[in-house]
mmCIF file of C-alpha atoms in Angstrom:
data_model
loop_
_atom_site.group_PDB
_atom_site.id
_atom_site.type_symbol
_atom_site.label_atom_id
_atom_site.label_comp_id
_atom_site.label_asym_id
_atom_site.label_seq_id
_atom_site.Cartn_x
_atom_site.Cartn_y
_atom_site.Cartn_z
ATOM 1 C CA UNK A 1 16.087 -12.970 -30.247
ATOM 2 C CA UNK A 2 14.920 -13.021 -26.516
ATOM 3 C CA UNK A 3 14.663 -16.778 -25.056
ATOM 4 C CA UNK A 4 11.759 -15.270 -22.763
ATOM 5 C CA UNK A 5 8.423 -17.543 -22.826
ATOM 6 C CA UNK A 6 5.065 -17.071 -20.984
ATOM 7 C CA UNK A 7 6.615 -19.233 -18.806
ATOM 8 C CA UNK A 8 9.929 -17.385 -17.738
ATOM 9 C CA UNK A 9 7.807 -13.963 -18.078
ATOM 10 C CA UNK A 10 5.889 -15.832 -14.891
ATOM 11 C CA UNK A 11 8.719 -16.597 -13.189
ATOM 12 C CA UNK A 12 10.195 -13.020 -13.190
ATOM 13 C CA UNK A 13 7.240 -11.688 -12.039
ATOM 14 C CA UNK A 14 7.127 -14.075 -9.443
ATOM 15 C CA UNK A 15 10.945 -13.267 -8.805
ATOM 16 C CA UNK A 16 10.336 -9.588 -8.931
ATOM 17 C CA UNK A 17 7.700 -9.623 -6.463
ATOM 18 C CA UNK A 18 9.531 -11.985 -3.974
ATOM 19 C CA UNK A 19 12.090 -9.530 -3.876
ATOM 20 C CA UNK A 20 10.106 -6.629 -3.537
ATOM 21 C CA UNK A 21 8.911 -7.682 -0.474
ATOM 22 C CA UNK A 22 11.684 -9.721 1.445
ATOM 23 C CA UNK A 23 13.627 -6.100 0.702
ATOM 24 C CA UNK A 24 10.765 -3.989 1.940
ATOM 25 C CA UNK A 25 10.298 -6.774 4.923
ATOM 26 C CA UNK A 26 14.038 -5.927 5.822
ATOM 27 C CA UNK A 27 13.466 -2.145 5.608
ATOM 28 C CA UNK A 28 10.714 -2.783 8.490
ATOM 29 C CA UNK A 29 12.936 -4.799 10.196
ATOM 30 C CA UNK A 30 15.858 -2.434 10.841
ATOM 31 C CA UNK A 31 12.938 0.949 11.081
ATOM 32 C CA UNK A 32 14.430 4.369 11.587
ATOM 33 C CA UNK A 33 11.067 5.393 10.091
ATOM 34 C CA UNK A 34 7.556 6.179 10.770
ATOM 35 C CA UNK A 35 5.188 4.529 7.932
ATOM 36 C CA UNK A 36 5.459 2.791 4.821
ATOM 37 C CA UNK A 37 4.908 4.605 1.849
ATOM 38 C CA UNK A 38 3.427 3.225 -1.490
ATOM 39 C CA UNK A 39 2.966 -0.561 0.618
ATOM 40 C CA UNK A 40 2.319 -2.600 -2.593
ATOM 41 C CA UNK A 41 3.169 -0.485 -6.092
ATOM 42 C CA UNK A 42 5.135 -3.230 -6.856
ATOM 43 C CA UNK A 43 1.698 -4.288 -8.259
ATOM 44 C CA UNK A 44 0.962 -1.340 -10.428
ATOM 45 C CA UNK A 45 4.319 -2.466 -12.946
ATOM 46 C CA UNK A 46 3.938 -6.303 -12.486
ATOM 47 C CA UNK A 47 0.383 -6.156 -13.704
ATOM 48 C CA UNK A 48 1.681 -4.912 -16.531
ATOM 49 C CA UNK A 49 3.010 -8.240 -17.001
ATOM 50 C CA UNK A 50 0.294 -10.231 -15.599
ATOM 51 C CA UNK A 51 -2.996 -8.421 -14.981
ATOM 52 C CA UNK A 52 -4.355 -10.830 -12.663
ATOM 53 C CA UNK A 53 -1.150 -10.930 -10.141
ATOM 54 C CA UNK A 54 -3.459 -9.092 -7.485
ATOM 55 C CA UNK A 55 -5.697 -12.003 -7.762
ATOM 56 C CA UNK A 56 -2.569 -14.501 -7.197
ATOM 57 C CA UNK A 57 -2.716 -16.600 -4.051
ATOM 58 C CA UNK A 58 1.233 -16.611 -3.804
ATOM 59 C CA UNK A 59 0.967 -12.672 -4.297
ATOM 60 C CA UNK A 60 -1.509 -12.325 -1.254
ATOM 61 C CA UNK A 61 0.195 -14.213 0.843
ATOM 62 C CA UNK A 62 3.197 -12.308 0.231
ATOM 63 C CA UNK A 63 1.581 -9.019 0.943
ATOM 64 C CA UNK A 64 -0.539 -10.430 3.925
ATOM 65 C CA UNK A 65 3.078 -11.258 5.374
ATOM 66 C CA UNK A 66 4.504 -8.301 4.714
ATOM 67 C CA UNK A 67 1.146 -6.064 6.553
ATOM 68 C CA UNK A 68 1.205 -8.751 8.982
ATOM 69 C CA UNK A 69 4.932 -7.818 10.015
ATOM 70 C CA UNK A 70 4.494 -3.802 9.484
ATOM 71 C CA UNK A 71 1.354 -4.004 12.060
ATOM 72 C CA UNK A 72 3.548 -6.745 14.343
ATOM 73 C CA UNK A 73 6.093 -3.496 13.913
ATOM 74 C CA UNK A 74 3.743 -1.018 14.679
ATOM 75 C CA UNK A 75 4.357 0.929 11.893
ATOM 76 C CA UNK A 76 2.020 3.020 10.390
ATOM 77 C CA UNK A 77 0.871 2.878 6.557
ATOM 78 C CA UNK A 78 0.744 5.413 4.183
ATOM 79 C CA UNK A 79 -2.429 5.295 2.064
ATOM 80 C CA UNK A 80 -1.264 6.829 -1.429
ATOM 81 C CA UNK A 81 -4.085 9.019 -3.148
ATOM 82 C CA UNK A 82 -1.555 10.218 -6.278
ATOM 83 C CA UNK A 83 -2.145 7.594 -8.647
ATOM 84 C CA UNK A 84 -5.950 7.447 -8.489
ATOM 85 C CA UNK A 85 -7.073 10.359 -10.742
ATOM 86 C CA UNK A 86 -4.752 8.867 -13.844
ATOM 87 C CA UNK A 87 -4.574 4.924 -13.241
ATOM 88 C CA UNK A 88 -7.280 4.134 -11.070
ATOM 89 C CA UNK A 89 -5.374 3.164 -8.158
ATOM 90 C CA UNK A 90 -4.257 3.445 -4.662
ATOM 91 C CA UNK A 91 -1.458 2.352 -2.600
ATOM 92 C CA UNK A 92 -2.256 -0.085 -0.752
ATOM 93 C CA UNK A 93 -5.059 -0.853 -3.226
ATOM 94 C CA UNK A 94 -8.092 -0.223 -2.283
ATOM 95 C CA UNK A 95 -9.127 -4.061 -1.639
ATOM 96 C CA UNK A 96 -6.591 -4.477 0.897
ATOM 97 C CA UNK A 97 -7.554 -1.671 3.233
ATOM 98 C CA UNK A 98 -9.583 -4.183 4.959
ATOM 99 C CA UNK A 99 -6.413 -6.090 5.901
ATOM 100 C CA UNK A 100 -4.951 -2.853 7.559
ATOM 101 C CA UNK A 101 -8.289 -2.565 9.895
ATOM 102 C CA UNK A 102 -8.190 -6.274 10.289
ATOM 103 C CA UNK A 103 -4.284 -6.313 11.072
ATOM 104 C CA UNK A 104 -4.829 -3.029 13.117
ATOM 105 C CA UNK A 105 -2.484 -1.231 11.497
ATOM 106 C CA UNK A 106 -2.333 3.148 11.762
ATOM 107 C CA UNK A 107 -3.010 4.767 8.818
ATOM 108 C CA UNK A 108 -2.256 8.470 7.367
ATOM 109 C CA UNK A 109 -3.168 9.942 4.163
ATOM 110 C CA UNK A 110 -1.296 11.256 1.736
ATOM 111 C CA UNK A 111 -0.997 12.440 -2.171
ATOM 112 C CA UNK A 112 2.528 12.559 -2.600
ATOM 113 C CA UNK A 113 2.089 15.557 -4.527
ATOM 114 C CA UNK A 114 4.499 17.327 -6.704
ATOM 115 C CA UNK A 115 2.744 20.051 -7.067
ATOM 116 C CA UNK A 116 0.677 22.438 -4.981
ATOM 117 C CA UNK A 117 -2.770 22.027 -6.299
ATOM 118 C CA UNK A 118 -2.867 18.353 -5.872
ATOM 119 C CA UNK A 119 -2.236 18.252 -1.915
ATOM 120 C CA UNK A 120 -5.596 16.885 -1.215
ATOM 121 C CA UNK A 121 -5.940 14.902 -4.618
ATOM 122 C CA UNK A 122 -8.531 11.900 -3.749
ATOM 123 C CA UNK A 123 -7.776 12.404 -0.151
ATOM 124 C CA UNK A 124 -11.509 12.519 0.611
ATOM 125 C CA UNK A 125 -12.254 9.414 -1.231
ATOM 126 C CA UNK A 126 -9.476 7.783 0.595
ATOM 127 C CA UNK A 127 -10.905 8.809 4.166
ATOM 128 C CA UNK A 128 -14.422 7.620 2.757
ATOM 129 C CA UNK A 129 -12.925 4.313 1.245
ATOM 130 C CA UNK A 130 -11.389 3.750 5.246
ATOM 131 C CA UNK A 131 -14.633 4.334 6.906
ATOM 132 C CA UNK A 132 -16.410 1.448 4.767
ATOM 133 C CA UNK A 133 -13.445 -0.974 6.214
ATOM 134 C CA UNK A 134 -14.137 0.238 9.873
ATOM 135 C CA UNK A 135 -11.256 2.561 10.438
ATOM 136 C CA UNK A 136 -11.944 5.340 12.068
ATOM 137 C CA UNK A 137 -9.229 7.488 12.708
ATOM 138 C CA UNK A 138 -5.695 7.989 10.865
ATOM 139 C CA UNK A 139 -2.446 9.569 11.586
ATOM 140 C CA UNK A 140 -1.754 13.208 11.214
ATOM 141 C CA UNK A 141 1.375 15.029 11.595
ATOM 142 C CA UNK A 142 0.972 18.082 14.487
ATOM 143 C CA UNK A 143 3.579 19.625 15.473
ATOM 144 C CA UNK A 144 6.336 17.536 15.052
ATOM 145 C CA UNK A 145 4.511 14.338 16.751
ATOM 146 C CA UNK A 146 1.761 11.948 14.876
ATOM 147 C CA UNK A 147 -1.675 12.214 16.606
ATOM 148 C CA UNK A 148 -4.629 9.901 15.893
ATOM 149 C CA UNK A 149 -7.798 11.817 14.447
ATOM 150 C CA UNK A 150 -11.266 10.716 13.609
ATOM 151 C CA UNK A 151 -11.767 10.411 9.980
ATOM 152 C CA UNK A 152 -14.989 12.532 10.379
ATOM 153 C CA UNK A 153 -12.723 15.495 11.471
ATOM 154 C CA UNK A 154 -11.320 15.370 8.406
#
């Protein structure tokens, strides 16, 4: 018989999320990379457990801290299109690219697809979602380097 109430189920959320991002905070601290792929999914299983987490002070704070040191960083972001067509959602979610205009953080596009046909999966939607926060360009690999491009090229 599990010994789990609502609330220890909390409290490993909270735990879970904590760690998520003082792990992925190390990661930007050592680098070795260029951008930071799917930012906050860690909100796409802990919802599962509590379906307001996104909504948590303690849980934006965390994440502002966590954008806050990738832009001090100057790493770029990755904005994940993949999960959008079949859960509704983007990585960073969609609310928060605000925070990556506000925090001035680059930005480049990307479906993480597995297969061919869904290269450019919600990538539109993505680039329109980014114009209504203010960005204006994002990152595109050319040639072995990252150039900036205006979204309108796109």
């Amino acid at each position: 018989m599990s010994a789990f109430t609502p609330k220890t189920y909390q409290q490993l959320v909270l735990d879970s999320v904590e760690a998520y991002f003082k792990a992925s905070s190390r990661m930007v601290e050592l680098g070795g990379f260029d951008f930071v792929a799917h930012l906050d999914k860690i909100s796409m299983n802990g919802s599962l457990m509590d379906s307001t987490l996104t909504k948590q002070e303690w849980y934006n704070r965390l994440l502002w801290d966590y954008m806050s040191l990738i832009a001090e960083r100057g790493v770029m972001v990755e904005v994940n299109t993949k999960a959008y067509t079949k859960k509704g959602m983007m990585f960073p979610n969609v609310k928060y690219f605000k925070w990556l205009k506000e925090l001035n953080i680059p930005v480049m596009v990307n479906s993480d697809a597995h297969l061919p046909q869904l290269v450019n999966d919600n990538r539109a939607l993505a680039f329109e979602w980014l114009r209504e926060v203010g960005i204006k360009s994002t990152m595109r690999l050319h040639q072995g380097e990252w150039v900036e491009v205006p979204i309108d090229n796109k």
